[in-house]
Amino acid sequence: MCGIVGIVGSSDVVHVTELLLDGLQKLEYRGYDSAGIYVTNDQKQEHLIKVKGRVADLRNQVSDDVQGSIGIAHTRWATHGEPSINNAHPHVSENGRFYLVHNGVIENYQELKAKYLSNVNFKSDTDSEVAVQLVQYFVDKDNLTTLEALRKTVSLMPDSAYGFLLIDNEQPDKLYVAKRRSPLLIALGDNFNAVCSDALAMIAHTNKFVELHDGEVAVLTSNSVDIQDGNGNHIMRDPYTVDMDASEADKGAYEHYMLKEIDEQPIVIRRHLTDYFDENKEPALEQSLINEMAQADRIYIIAAGTSYHAGLVGKRIIEKLTNIPVEVNIASEFAYNYEIISEQPFFIFISQSGETADLREVLNRINKDGYSSLTITNVKNSTLSREATYTILLKAGPEIAVASTKAYTAQISIEAILAKALGMKLNNFTAQNFDLFGQLSVVANAMQALIDQKDKLRNIAEKYFVNATDAFYIGRGIDYAVSLEASLKLKEISYLHSEGIAAGELKHGPIALIEKGTPVVGILTQENVVALTRSNLAETQARGSKVLTIAMKKFAVTNDDIVIDDVDELLTPLLSVIPAQLISYYTSLAKGLDVDKPRNLAKSVTVQ
Ligand code: F6R
C-alpha cells in the first residue's frame, strides 16, 4: 500500500517532475487518499506540493516551473493519521534539510518519538515523519553522514516495514533508499535512475530493473547505483528485464480497467494453453516441483481475499485429481495460529501481487521451519516469488483495477493445471481421464459467450441491485466458493452489503435477512446439489426475495437468468463468476462510484 517513486537525473535531458507524476499515476492503485511531490536541483530551487485527494488533483497543483534534477513522490493509503495535507508525504525534517517518503508501517514509532524526538515539533500524525526527524537528529547530534543517519534510523525499526526514499537538499545529486518488507525496485534509465514500488511506474521509460532486498540501503545518482547490505558491504547485482509492454498497463478505449480486465479473461486462459501445456496437450510444469509435491501428505493453501476464494476452488480440484488432502487458510489467521502441521506438508501461496504482507508473515515462518513452497503470482520477481521455493506465474498481464477479476480466473486455471500434472505423476485415475486442455479450450470460448451478454447483465444490475440494501449469492460445494467471491466483488465496488452463503445454511439463520425484493442469486453447476439449491432459492422466494440464477446448460430450466455452457463440473467457477463480476461492475457504475478505486481499499496490501 502507498506508492512511492523517486528519480535522480540530468535535468537538461530528463523531465523529473513529469516522470514522477506519470509514475505516481501508475502506482495509484496502491492508495489514493492523498498525494505529494518534492523536487529540487543544485540551485536549491525547491518545490513541495501536497494534496488531499488523487494524483490528478496533485497534477493540477503542479505548475510548469516545478522543475528539478531530483525528486520523490507518494500516493497514500492512510494507516496512521487521517487523509490530510499535513499527513500526506513527503515529510520534511524540522530544519528543512531532509525530505522523505515512506511505504510501510513503523511499528515502534511512538517509542522512538518519546526516546529521541521529544523536543521536535511534529507537523503530522503519521508514523513516517518520525523517520525523517530521526535522520536529522542523528546527523545533528552524532555528526553522522546522511547515509549513516539513515542506516542508524532503520536499525531502530527492526520489526517495521519500510520503503524509504530520502533527499538531503545539501546533496541534490543523491537519492537515498532503504527497504524492508515493502516492495521497492531500482529502475535504470537513460540519463536517470529511479526507485519505485512497482515496475509499472517506470516501464514506459525503461525495462531494466534491479532488485533491492530487505535490510539493504542504496544511494543513487543519475549515473550510478550503490547498493549496500546491512553491514555496509557493497552488493553487485545484475539488472533483470521486465517483459511488459507499457500499453498492457493502459486502459485503451475502456472507461475502466475492471471492464478491460474482465474482457481479457479468455485471452489469459488461451495463454495458459499455449504456455503451460506440451505438444501432447499435457501440463508442462517444472518437474522438480511436481516430484516434491507428490511426496506431500497434505497441501496447505495460504491466501487472502479473492486469492483465498480461488484457493477454495483449488482445494476441490486438487483433491479430486490427486487424492491429497488440501487445507485452505486465510493468511492473516494462519500466521498467528500456526496450527499442527502434517508430517510432509507442501505450502502453496496464492497472491496476485506477490507482495501481501499477511502471506509473507507465513512464508517467513515456513522458510524458517525448512518447508518447501510454491507461489502462484502474477508478478515476476515479486517478494513472495523470490522467497518461495518455486513460482508459477499467472501470466494474466497487469491487473490494475482494485477489484480482482482476471487474476482470480487465472489462479483457478493454474491450480487446475497443477492438479492435473500432480495427478498424472501420482497415476490418479480421475486425472488420467481428465482432458484439461480440451476443457480449458471450451472454457475460453464459453467465457467469451458470457462476456458478450453485457447488456443483459447491466439490466439485471440496474433493475435488482442498484437500489437494494442487501444481496446474497448462494450455492453448494464449488458453487459456494464462487458465491463468496461473487459477493466480495459486489460489496467492494458497489458498497452494497452482500454475503456469499452455503445454500444449506440459509435456514440456520441468514434467511431472517430476506425482505421483499432482496436479490438472491443461486449458482447451479453441480449435479449432486442443484435440486437442493433450487429448493433453498424457493424458500427465499416464498419470503419475498427476487431470485436470480446462474445455471449450467445441462441443469438449466427455461426461466434461468444466465446459462453457462457445459464444462466439467470442476471448472465451472471459471464461468459462473463472470456474470457476478459484470453485475458488480454495472451496479457500481450505475451508482456513480469509482469502479477501479473503491473507497478505503488499495491493491497490493503490504501492511498486516
Ligand atoms: C479483491 C481483492 C483482494 C485481494 C487480496 C489479496 O478484489 O483483490 O481481496 O485478492 O488483497 O491480494 P493478493 O492476491 O495480491 O495477495
Coordinates of C-alpha atoms and ligand atoms in Angstrom, one line a residue:
M1 CA 0.0 0.0 0.0
C2 CA 1.1 3.5 -0.8
G3 CA 3.0 4.1 -4.0
I4 CA 6.4 5.7 -4.0
V5 CA 8.7 6.9 -6.7
G6 CA 12.0 8.7 -6.7
I7 CA 14.1 9.9 -9.6
V8 CA 17.6 11.4 -9.9
G9 CA 18.5 12.6 -13.4
S10 CA 20.3 15.1 -15.5
S11 CA 17.8 18.0 -15.5
D12 CA 18.7 19.1 -19.0
V13 CA 17.5 15.8 -20.6
V14 CA 15.1 14.3 -18.1
H15 CA 11.9 15.9 -17.1
V16 CA 11.9 14.7 -13.5
T17 CA 8.6 16.2 -12.4
E18 CA 6.8 14.7 -15.4
L19 CA 8.3 11.3 -14.8
L20 CA 7.4 11.4 -11.1
L21 CA 3.8 12.3 -11.8
D22 CA 3.4 9.7 -14.5
G23 CA 5.0 7.1 -12.3
L24 CA 2.7 8.1 -9.4
Q25 CA -0.3 7.8 -11.6
K26 CA 0.6 4.2 -12.5
L27 CA 1.0 3.5 -8.7
E28 CA -2.3 5.0 -7.7
Y29 CA -3.9 1.5 -7.4
R30 CA -1.7 1.2 -4.2
G31 CA -3.5 4.0 -2.4
Y32 CA -5.3 7.2 -3.3
D33 CA -6.3 9.3 -0.4
S34 CA -3.6 12.0 -0.7
A35 CA -0.5 12.6 -2.8
G36 CA 2.6 14.7 -2.8
I37 CA 5.8 15.5 -4.6
Y38 CA 9.1 17.2 -3.7
V39 CA 11.5 18.3 -6.5
T40 CA 14.8 20.2 -6.2
N41 CA 18.1 20.9 -8.0
D42 CA 21.6 22.0 -7.4
Q43 CA 20.5 25.7 -7.2
K44 CA 18.4 24.6 -4.2
Q45 CA 15.2 25.6 -6.0
E46 CA 12.7 23.5 -4.0
H47 CA 9.1 22.6 -4.6
L48 CA 6.9 20.7 -2.2
I49 CA 3.3 20.2 -3.2
K50 CA 0.8 18.0 -1.3
V51 CA -2.9 17.5 -1.8
K52 CA -5.7 15.6 -0.1
G53 CA -7.1 13.6 -3.0
R54 CA -5.9 11.9 -6.1
V55 CA -2.8 12.1 -8.3
A56 CA -4.9 14.1 -10.8
D57 CA -5.5 16.7 -8.1
L58 CA -1.8 16.9 -7.4
R59 CA -1.0 17.3 -11.1
N60 CA -3.4 20.2 -11.2
Q61 CA -1.4 22.0 -8.5
V62 CA 2.0 21.4 -10.2
S63 CA 2.8 24.4 -12.4
D64 CA 5.4 24.4 -15.2
D65 CA 8.0 26.0 -13.1
V66 CA 8.2 22.9 -10.8
Q67 CA 11.4 21.5 -12.3
G68 CA 14.4 19.9 -10.9
S69 CA 17.0 17.2 -11.2
I70 CA 15.9 15.0 -8.3
G71 CA 12.6 14.3 -6.7
I72 CA 10.4 12.0 -4.7
A73 CA 6.6 11.4 -4.8
H74 CA 4.0 9.5 -2.9
T75 CA 0.4 8.4 -3.2
R76 CA -1.0 7.4 0.2
W77 CA -3.2 4.7 1.7
A78 CA -3.6 6.0 5.3
T79 CA -2.5 3.9 8.2
H80 CA -1.6 6.4 10.9
G81 CA -3.3 9.7 10.7
E82 CA -6.4 10.6 8.6
P83 CA -6.0 11.6 4.9
S84 CA -5.0 15.3 5.0
I85 CA -2.4 17.6 3.6
N86 CA -0.3 17.5 6.8
N87 CA -0.3 13.8 6.8
A88 CA 0.5 13.5 3.1
H89 CA 4.1 12.7 2.1
P90 CA 6.8 13.9 1.6
H91 CA 7.6 14.7 5.2
V92 CA 10.3 17.3 6.0
S93 CA 12.7 17.4 8.9
E94 CA 12.3 20.2 11.3
N95 CA 15.4 22.0 9.9
G96 CA 14.0 21.8 6.3
R97 CA 17.0 19.8 5.1
F98 CA 15.7 16.3 4.7
Y99 CA 12.6 15.1 2.7
L100 CA 11.3 11.6 2.9
V101 CA 8.5 9.4 1.5
H102 CA 7.6 6.1 3.2
N103 CA 5.6 3.0 2.3
G104 CA 5.0 0.6 5.2
V105 CA 4.4 0.9 8.9
I106 CA 6.8 1.9 11.7
E107 CA 5.6 -0.3 14.5
N108 CA 7.5 1.4 17.3
Y109 CA 7.2 5.0 16.2
Q110 CA 5.7 6.1 19.5
E111 CA 8.7 4.7 21.5
L112 CA 11.1 6.3 19.0
K113 CA 9.4 9.6 19.3
A114 CA 9.4 9.5 23.1
K115 CA 13.0 8.4 23.3
Y116 CA 14.7 10.7 20.7
L117 CA 12.3 13.3 19.5
S118 CA 10.5 14.8 22.5
N119 CA 11.6 18.3 21.5
V120 CA 10.6 18.1 17.9
N121 CA 7.5 19.9 16.7
F122 CA 5.8 17.3 14.6
K123 CA 3.6 18.5 11.7
S124 CA 1.8 15.3 11.1
D125 CA 0.1 12.4 12.9
T126 CA 2.0 9.8 10.9
D127 CA 4.5 7.2 11.9
S128 CA 6.5 8.1 8.8
E129 CA 7.5 11.6 10.0
V130 CA 9.5 10.0 12.8
A131 CA 11.9 8.6 10.3
V132 CA 12.8 11.9 8.7
Q133 CA 13.1 13.6 12.1
L134 CA 15.4 10.8 13.3
V135 CA 17.7 11.3 10.3
Q136 CA 18.1 15.0 11.2
Y137 CA 18.6 14.0 14.8
F138 CA 21.5 11.7 14.1
V139 CA 23.1 14.0 11.6
D140 CA 23.0 16.9 14.1
K141 CA 23.7 15.1 17.3
D142 CA 26.1 12.4 16.3
N143 CA 27.6 14.2 13.4
L144 CA 26.7 11.3 11.1
T145 CA 26.7 11.4 7.3
T146 CA 23.2 11.2 5.7
L147 CA 23.7 7.6 4.8
E148 CA 24.9 6.7 8.3
A149 CA 22.0 8.5 9.8
L150 CA 19.6 6.6 7.5
R151 CA 21.2 3.4 8.5
K152 CA 21.0 4.2 12.2
T153 CA 17.4 5.2 11.8
V154 CA 16.4 1.9 10.2
S155 CA 18.4 -0.1 12.7
L156 CA 16.0 1.3 15.3
M157 CA 13.0 -0.2 13.5
P158 CA 13.8 -3.9 13.4
D159 CA 10.2 -5.1 13.2
S160 CA 8.9 -2.5 10.9
A161 CA 8.0 -2.4 7.2
Y162 CA 9.5 0.4 5.2
G163 CA 10.4 1.6 1.8
F164 CA 12.1 4.9 2.4
L165 CA 13.2 7.4 -0.2
L166 CA 15.2 10.3 1.2
I167 CA 16.6 13.5 -0.2
D168 CA 19.2 15.7 1.6
N169 CA 18.8 19.1 0.0
E170 CA 22.5 19.8 0.6
Q171 CA 23.4 16.9 -1.7
P172 CA 20.8 17.2 -4.5
D173 CA 22.6 14.7 -6.7
K174 CA 21.9 11.7 -4.4
L175 CA 18.8 9.7 -3.7
Y176 CA 18.9 7.6 -0.6
V177 CA 16.9 4.4 -0.3
A178 CA 16.2 1.9 2.4
K179 CA 14.0 -1.2 2.2
R180 CA 12.5 -3.8 4.5
R181 CA 9.3 -5.8 3.8
S182 CA 7.9 -3.1 1.5
P183 CA 8.4 -3.6 -2.3
L184 CA 11.0 -1.4 -3.9
L185 CA 12.8 -1.7 -7.2
I186 CA 15.6 0.3 -8.8
A187 CA 14.9 1.3 -12.4
L188 CA 17.9 2.0 -14.7
G189 CA 17.1 4.7 -17.3
D190 CA 18.9 6.7 -19.9
N191 CA 20.4 9.7 -18.0
F192 CA 18.4 8.9 -14.9
N193 CA 18.0 6.3 -12.2
A194 CA 14.8 5.7 -10.3
V195 CA 13.2 3.8 -7.5
C196 CA 9.6 2.7 -7.4
S197 CA 7.2 0.4 -5.6
D198 CA 6.3 -1.4 -8.8
A199 CA 7.9 -1.7 -12.3
L200 CA 4.7 -0.4 -13.7
A201 CA 5.7 3.1 -12.6
M202 CA 8.7 3.2 -14.9
I203 CA 8.0 0.6 -17.6
A204 CA 7.2 3.4 -20.1
H205 CA 10.8 4.6 -19.8
T206 CA 12.9 1.5 -19.1
N207 CA 12.6 -2.2 -18.8
K208 CA 15.8 -2.7 -16.8
F209 CA 15.3 -3.1 -13.1
V210 CA 17.5 -4.2 -10.2
E211 CA 16.1 -5.9 -7.1
L212 CA 16.5 -4.5 -3.6
H213 CA 16.4 -6.9 -0.8
D214 CA 15.3 -6.5 2.8
G215 CA 17.8 -4.7 5.0
E216 CA 19.6 -3.1 2.1
V217 CA 20.2 0.6 1.6
A218 CA 21.2 2.2 -1.7
V219 CA 22.5 5.5 -2.9
L220 CA 21.6 6.5 -6.5
T221 CA 22.9 9.3 -8.7
S222 CA 21.9 9.9 -12.2
N223 CA 24.6 7.5 -13.5
S224 CA 25.4 5.2 -10.6
V225 CA 23.7 2.8 -8.2
D226 CA 25.4 1.7 -5.0
I227 CA 23.6 -1.0 -3.0
Q228 CA 24.8 -1.9 0.4
D229 CA 23.8 -4.7 2.8
G230 CA 23.1 -4.2 6.5
N231 CA 26.9 -4.2 7.3
G232 CA 27.8 -1.7 4.6
N233 CA 29.2 -4.3 2.2
H234 CA 28.7 -3.2 -1.4
I235 CA 26.4 -5.6 -3.4
M236 CA 26.8 -6.2 -7.1
R237 CA 23.5 -7.3 -8.5
D238 CA 22.7 -7.7 -12.2
P239 CA 19.7 -6.0 -13.6
Y240 CA 16.8 -8.0 -15.0
T241 CA 14.4 -7.2 -17.8
V242 CA 10.7 -6.8 -17.2
D243 CA 8.9 -8.1 -20.4
M244 CA 5.9 -6.0 -20.2
D245 CA 4.5 -3.8 -23.0
A246 CA 3.8 -0.4 -21.5
S247 CA 0.5 -0.5 -23.4
E248 CA -0.7 -3.5 -21.4
A249 CA -1.0 -1.2 -18.4
D250 CA -3.2 1.3 -20.3
K251 CA -6.9 1.4 -20.3
G252 CA -7.0 1.9 -24.1
A253 CA -10.6 2.6 -25.2
Y254 CA -12.1 1.3 -22.0
E255 CA -13.7 3.5 -19.4
H256 CA -12.4 1.4 -16.6
Y257 CA -9.6 -1.1 -16.0
M258 CA -12.1 -3.5 -14.4
L259 CA -14.1 -4.0 -17.6
K260 CA -10.9 -4.4 -19.7
E261 CA -9.7 -7.0 -17.3
I262 CA -13.0 -8.9 -17.3
D263 CA -12.8 -8.9 -21.1
E264 CA -9.2 -10.2 -21.1
Q265 CA -10.1 -13.5 -19.3
P266 CA -10.5 -15.7 -22.3
I267 CA -7.1 -14.4 -23.6
V268 CA -5.5 -15.4 -20.3
I269 CA -6.9 -18.9 -20.5
R270 CA -5.7 -19.3 -24.1
R271 CA -2.2 -18.1 -23.0
H272 CA -2.2 -20.9 -20.4
L273 CA -3.0 -23.4 -23.1
T274 CA 0.0 -22.2 -25.1
D275 CA 2.5 -21.7 -22.3
Y276 CA 1.7 -24.4 -19.8
F277 CA 1.0 -27.5 -22.0
D278 CA 3.3 -29.6 -24.1
E279 CA 2.7 -30.9 -27.6
N280 CA 0.8 -33.9 -26.2
K281 CA -1.6 -31.4 -24.5
E282 CA -0.3 -32.4 -21.1
P283 CA 0.7 -29.9 -18.4
A284 CA 4.3 -28.8 -18.7
L285 CA 5.4 -27.6 -15.3
E286 CA 8.8 -27.7 -13.5
Q287 CA 9.4 -31.4 -12.9
S288 CA 11.1 -30.9 -9.5
L289 CA 8.1 -29.1 -8.2
I290 CA 5.8 -31.9 -9.2
N291 CA 8.2 -34.5 -7.8
E292 CA 8.3 -32.7 -4.5
M293 CA 4.6 -32.1 -4.3
A294 CA 3.9 -35.8 -5.0
Q295 CA 5.6 -36.6 -1.6
A296 CA 3.2 -34.4 0.3
D297 CA 0.7 -35.9 2.7
R298 CA -1.2 -32.6 2.9
I299 CA -1.2 -29.4 0.9
Y300 CA -1.7 -26.0 2.6
I301 CA -3.0 -23.2 0.6
I302 CA -2.4 -19.8 2.1
A303 CA -4.0 -16.7 0.6
A304 CA -6.2 -13.6 1.3
G305 CA -9.3 -12.1 -0.2
T306 CA -10.1 -13.1 -3.8
S307 CA -7.0 -15.3 -3.9
Y308 CA -8.3 -17.1 -0.9
H309 CA -11.5 -17.7 -2.7
A310 CA -9.5 -19.1 -5.7
G311 CA -7.8 -21.3 -3.1
L312 CA -11.2 -22.7 -2.0
V313 CA -11.9 -23.7 -5.6
G314 CA -8.4 -25.1 -6.0
K315 CA -8.9 -27.4 -2.9
R316 CA -11.7 -29.1 -4.7
I317 CA -9.8 -29.5 -7.9
I318 CA -6.6 -30.7 -6.3
E319 CA -8.3 -33.2 -4.0
K320 CA -10.3 -34.6 -6.9
L321 CA -7.3 -35.1 -9.2
T322 CA -4.7 -36.1 -6.7
N323 CA -6.4 -37.5 -3.6
I324 CA -4.0 -35.4 -1.5
P325 CA -6.0 -33.5 1.3
V326 CA -5.8 -29.8 0.9
E327 CA -6.4 -27.2 3.6
V328 CA -7.1 -23.6 2.6
N329 CA -6.1 -20.9 5.2
I330 CA -6.7 -17.2 5.4
A331 CA -3.1 -15.9 5.7
S332 CA -3.7 -13.4 8.5
E333 CA -5.3 -16.1 10.6
F334 CA -2.8 -18.8 9.9
A335 CA 0.1 -16.5 10.6
Y336 CA -0.8 -16.3 14.3
N337 CA -2.4 -19.7 14.7
Y338 CA 0.3 -21.8 13.2
E339 CA -1.7 -25.0 13.5
I340 CA -0.4 -28.5 13.8
I341 CA 1.3 -29.2 10.6
S342 CA 1.3 -32.7 8.9
E343 CA 4.5 -34.8 8.6
Q344 CA 5.1 -33.9 4.9
P345 CA 3.4 -30.6 4.2
F346 CA 3.6 -28.6 1.0
F347 CA 2.6 -24.9 1.0
I348 CA 1.1 -23.0 -1.8
F349 CA 0.9 -19.2 -1.6
I350 CA -1.6 -17.6 -3.9
S351 CA -1.2 -13.9 -4.5
Q352 CA -1.9 -11.7 -7.5
S353 CA 0.6 -9.1 -6.3
G354 CA 3.1 -11.4 -4.7
E355 CA 3.5 -8.8 -2.0
T356 CA 0.7 -9.4 0.5
A357 CA 2.2 -8.9 4.0
D358 CA -0.1 -11.4 5.6
L359 CA 1.2 -14.2 3.3
R360 CA 4.7 -13.1 3.8
E361 CA 4.4 -13.5 7.5
V362 CA 3.5 -17.2 7.0
L363 CA 6.2 -17.7 4.3
N364 CA 8.9 -16.4 6.6
R365 CA 7.8 -18.8 9.2
I366 CA 7.7 -21.9 7.0
N367 CA 11.0 -21.0 5.4
K368 CA 12.5 -20.9 8.9
D369 CA 11.0 -24.3 9.5
G370 CA 12.5 -25.6 6.3
Y371 CA 9.4 -26.4 4.4
S372 CA 9.1 -26.2 0.6
S373 CA 6.6 -23.9 -1.0
L374 CA 5.2 -22.6 -4.3
T375 CA 4.0 -19.1 -5.0
I376 CA 1.3 -18.7 -7.7
T377 CA 1.5 -15.0 -8.6
N378 CA 1.1 -12.5 -11.4
V379 CA 4.3 -10.6 -10.7
K380 CA 7.6 -12.0 -11.7
N381 CA 10.3 -11.3 -9.1
S382 CA 7.8 -10.2 -6.5
T383 CA 8.7 -10.8 -2.9
L384 CA 6.6 -13.9 -2.4
S385 CA 8.0 -15.3 -5.6
R386 CA 11.6 -14.7 -4.6
E387 CA 11.2 -16.1 -1.2
A388 CA 9.3 -19.3 -2.1
T389 CA 11.0 -22.4 -3.4
Y390 CA 9.0 -22.4 -6.7
T391 CA 6.9 -20.0 -8.7
I392 CA 4.2 -20.3 -11.3
L393 CA 3.3 -17.1 -13.0
L394 CA -0.4 -16.3 -13.7
K395 CA 0.5 -14.6 -16.9
A396 CA -2.6 -12.5 -16.7
G397 CA -1.0 -9.2 -17.6
P398 CA -1.0 -6.3 -15.2
E399 CA -4.2 -6.2 -13.1
I400 CA -4.8 -2.5 -12.2
A401 CA -8.4 -2.4 -11.0
V402 CA -8.5 -2.8 -7.3
A403 CA -11.2 -5.5 -7.6
S404 CA -9.5 -8.6 -8.9
T405 CA -11.1 -10.4 -11.8
K406 CA -8.7 -11.9 -14.4
A407 CA -6.3 -12.9 -11.6
Y408 CA -9.0 -15.0 -9.9
T409 CA -9.8 -17.0 -13.0
A410 CA -6.1 -17.3 -13.9
Q411 CA -5.4 -18.6 -10.4
I412 CA -8.1 -21.3 -10.8
S413 CA -6.8 -22.3 -14.2
I414 CA -3.2 -22.6 -12.8
E415 CA -4.5 -24.7 -9.9
A416 CA -6.2 -27.0 -12.3
I417 CA -3.0 -27.3 -14.5
L418 CA -1.0 -28.0 -11.3
A419 CA -3.5 -30.6 -10.1
K420 CA -3.6 -32.4 -13.4
A421 CA 0.2 -32.5 -13.5
L422 CA 0.4 -33.8 -10.0
G423 CA -2.5 -36.3 -10.6
M424 CA -0.7 -37.7 -13.6
K425 CA 2.5 -38.1 -11.6
L426 CA 0.5 -40.0 -9.0
N427 CA -1.3 -42.1 -11.6
N428 CA -4.6 -40.9 -10.4
F429 CA -7.4 -42.4 -12.5
T430 CA -9.5 -39.2 -12.5
A431 CA -6.5 -37.1 -13.6
Q432 CA -5.6 -39.5 -16.3
N433 CA -9.1 -39.3 -17.7
F434 CA -9.5 -35.6 -17.4
D435 CA -9.0 -33.7 -20.7
L436 CA -8.0 -30.5 -19.1
F437 CA -6.5 -29.0 -22.3
G438 CA -9.8 -29.6 -24.2
Q439 CA -11.9 -28.4 -21.3
L440 CA -9.9 -25.2 -20.9
S441 CA -10.4 -24.5 -24.6
V442 CA -14.1 -24.9 -24.2
V443 CA -13.9 -22.6 -21.1
A444 CA -12.2 -19.8 -23.1
N445 CA -15.0 -19.8 -25.7
A446 CA -17.7 -20.1 -23.1
M447 CA -16.2 -17.1 -21.1
Q448 CA -16.5 -15.1 -24.3
A449 CA -20.1 -16.0 -24.7
L450 CA -20.8 -14.7 -21.1
I451 CA -18.8 -11.5 -21.6
D452 CA -20.9 -10.9 -24.7
Q453 CA -24.0 -10.7 -22.5
K454 CA -23.1 -7.4 -21.0
D455 CA -26.4 -5.7 -21.9
K456 CA -28.4 -8.3 -20.1
L457 CA -26.2 -8.2 -17.0
R458 CA -26.3 -4.4 -17.0
N459 CA -30.1 -4.6 -17.0
I460 CA -30.1 -7.1 -14.1
A461 CA -27.7 -4.9 -12.1
E462 CA -29.8 -1.8 -12.7
K463 CA -33.1 -3.4 -12.0
Y464 CA -32.4 -5.5 -9.0
F465 CA -29.1 -4.4 -7.4
V466 CA -28.7 -0.7 -7.6
N467 CA -31.4 0.1 -5.1
A468 CA -31.0 -3.0 -2.9
T469 CA -29.7 -2.8 0.6
D470 CA -28.6 -6.4 0.9
A471 CA -27.8 -9.1 -1.7
F472 CA -26.9 -12.7 -1.5
Y473 CA -25.2 -15.3 -3.6
I474 CA -25.8 -18.9 -2.6
G475 CA -24.5 -22.3 -3.7
R476 CA -23.2 -25.6 -2.5
G477 CA -19.8 -27.1 -2.9
I478 CA -17.7 -25.4 -5.5
D479 CA -20.7 -23.1 -6.2
Y480 CA -20.5 -21.9 -2.6
A481 CA -16.8 -21.0 -3.1
V482 CA -17.8 -18.9 -6.1
S483 CA -20.7 -17.3 -4.1
L484 CA -18.1 -15.9 -1.7
E485 CA -16.1 -14.3 -4.5
A486 CA -19.2 -13.1 -6.2
S487 CA -20.4 -11.4 -3.0
L488 CA -16.9 -9.9 -2.3
K489 CA -16.9 -8.3 -5.8
L490 CA -20.3 -6.8 -5.2
K491 CA -19.6 -5.3 -1.8
E492 CA -16.1 -3.9 -2.6
I493 CA -17.0 -1.9 -5.6
S494 CA -20.7 -1.1 -5.1
Y495 CA -20.8 -0.7 -1.3
L496 CA -23.9 -2.9 -1.3
H497 CA -24.0 -5.3 1.7
S498 CA -23.7 -8.7 0.4
E499 CA -23.0 -12.3 1.6
G500 CA -21.9 -15.5 0.0
I501 CA -23.8 -18.2 1.8
A502 CA -23.7 -22.0 1.7
A503 CA -27.2 -22.6 0.4
G504 CA -28.0 -25.2 3.1
E505 CA -27.0 -22.7 5.8
L506 CA -29.7 -20.1 4.9
K507 CA -32.3 -21.8 7.0
H508 CA -29.9 -21.8 10.0
G509 CA -30.0 -18.0 10.3
P510 CA -29.4 -15.8 7.3
I511 CA -32.8 -16.3 5.8
A512 CA -34.1 -13.9 8.5
L513 CA -32.5 -11.1 6.4
I514 CA -34.7 -11.7 3.4
E515 CA -37.1 -8.9 2.6
K516 CA -39.3 -8.1 -0.3
G517 CA -37.1 -7.6 -3.3
T518 CA -33.8 -8.8 -1.8
P519 CA -31.8 -10.2 -4.6
V520 CA -30.7 -13.8 -4.1
V521 CA -28.5 -15.3 -6.8
G522 CA -28.3 -19.1 -6.9
I523 CA -25.3 -20.7 -8.6
L524 CA -26.3 -24.0 -10.1
T525 CA -23.5 -26.0 -11.7
Q526 CA -23.0 -29.2 -9.6
E527 CA -25.3 -32.1 -10.4
N528 CA -25.5 -33.6 -6.9
V529 CA -26.7 -30.4 -5.3
V530 CA -28.6 -28.5 -8.0
A531 CA -32.0 -29.6 -6.8
L532 CA -31.2 -28.8 -3.2
T533 CA -30.0 -25.3 -4.0
R534 CA -33.1 -24.7 -6.1
S535 CA -35.2 -25.6 -3.1
N536 CA -33.2 -23.2 -0.9
L537 CA -33.9 -20.5 -3.5
A538 CA -37.6 -21.2 -3.4
E539 CA -37.5 -20.9 0.3
T540 CA -36.2 -17.3 0.0
Q541 CA -38.6 -16.6 -2.8
A542 CA -41.5 -17.6 -0.6
R543 CA -40.3 -14.8 1.8
G544 CA -40.2 -12.2 -0.9
S545 CA -36.7 -12.4 -2.4
K546 CA -36.0 -11.7 -6.0
V547 CA -34.4 -14.9 -7.1
L548 CA -31.9 -14.9 -10.0
T549 CA -30.0 -17.9 -11.3
I550 CA -26.7 -18.7 -13.0
A551 CA -27.0 -22.3 -14.2
M552 CA -25.0 -24.7 -16.3
K553 CA -26.8 -25.6 -19.5
K554 CA -27.4 -29.2 -18.7
F555 CA -29.1 -28.4 -15.4
A556 CA -30.9 -25.3 -16.7
V557 CA -34.6 -24.7 -16.8
T558 CA -36.4 -22.3 -19.1
N559 CA -36.6 -19.3 -16.7
D560 CA -33.0 -19.4 -15.5
D561 CA -31.5 -16.0 -15.9
I562 CA -27.9 -16.7 -17.0
V563 CA -27.0 -20.0 -18.6
I564 CA -23.3 -21.1 -18.8
D565 CA -22.1 -23.6 -21.4
D566 CA -21.5 -27.2 -20.3
V567 CA -17.9 -27.8 -19.0
D568 CA -16.5 -30.2 -16.5
E569 CA -18.0 -29.5 -13.0
L570 CA -14.6 -28.8 -11.6
L571 CA -14.1 -25.9 -14.0
T572 CA -17.5 -24.1 -13.7
P573 CA -16.1 -21.4 -11.4
L574 CA -14.2 -20.0 -14.4
L575 CA -17.6 -19.3 -15.9
S576 CA -20.1 -18.7 -13.1
V577 CA -18.0 -15.9 -11.7
I578 CA -18.2 -13.8 -14.9
P579 CA -21.8 -12.8 -14.6
A580 CA -21.2 -11.9 -11.0
Q581 CA -18.2 -9.7 -12.0
L582 CA -20.3 -7.9 -14.6
I583 CA -23.2 -7.4 -12.2
S584 CA -20.9 -5.8 -9.7
Y585 CA -19.3 -3.6 -12.4
Y586 CA -22.6 -2.3 -13.6
T587 CA -24.0 -1.8 -10.1
S588 CA -21.1 0.3 -9.2
L589 CA -21.3 2.2 -12.5
A590 CA -25.0 2.9 -12.1
K591 CA -24.4 4.2 -8.6
G592 CA -21.8 6.6 -10.0
L593 CA -19.0 5.1 -7.9
D594 CA -15.3 4.9 -8.7
V595 CA -15.2 1.4 -10.1
D596 CA -11.5 1.0 -10.3
K597 CA -10.6 2.7 -7.0
P598 CA -13.2 1.8 -4.4
R599 CA -13.2 3.7 -1.1
N600 CA -10.9 2.6 1.7
L601 CA -9.3 -0.1 -0.4
A602 CA -6.0 -0.4 -2.2
K603 CA -4.3 -3.1 -4.3
S604 CA -1.2 -4.9 -3.0
V605 CA -1.7 -5.0 0.7
T606 CA 1.7 -4.6 2.3
V607 CA 0.6 -4.0 5.8
Q608 CA -0.7 -6.6 8.3
Ligands
F6R1 C1 -10.5 -8.3 -4.0 C2 -9.0 -8.3 -4.0 C3 -8.4 -8.6 -2.7 C4 -7.1 -9.4 -2.9 C5 -6.3 -9.6 -1.6 C6 -5.1 -10.4 -1.8 O1 -10.9 -8.0 -5.3 O2 -8.4 -8.0 -5.0 O3 -9.2 -9.3 -1.8 O4 -7.4 -10.6 -3.5 O5 -6.0 -8.3 -1.1 O6 -4.2 -9.8 -2.7 P1 -3.1 -10.7 -3.4 O7 -3.8 -11.6 -4.3 O8 -2.3 -9.7 -4.2 O9 -2.3 -11.4 -2.4

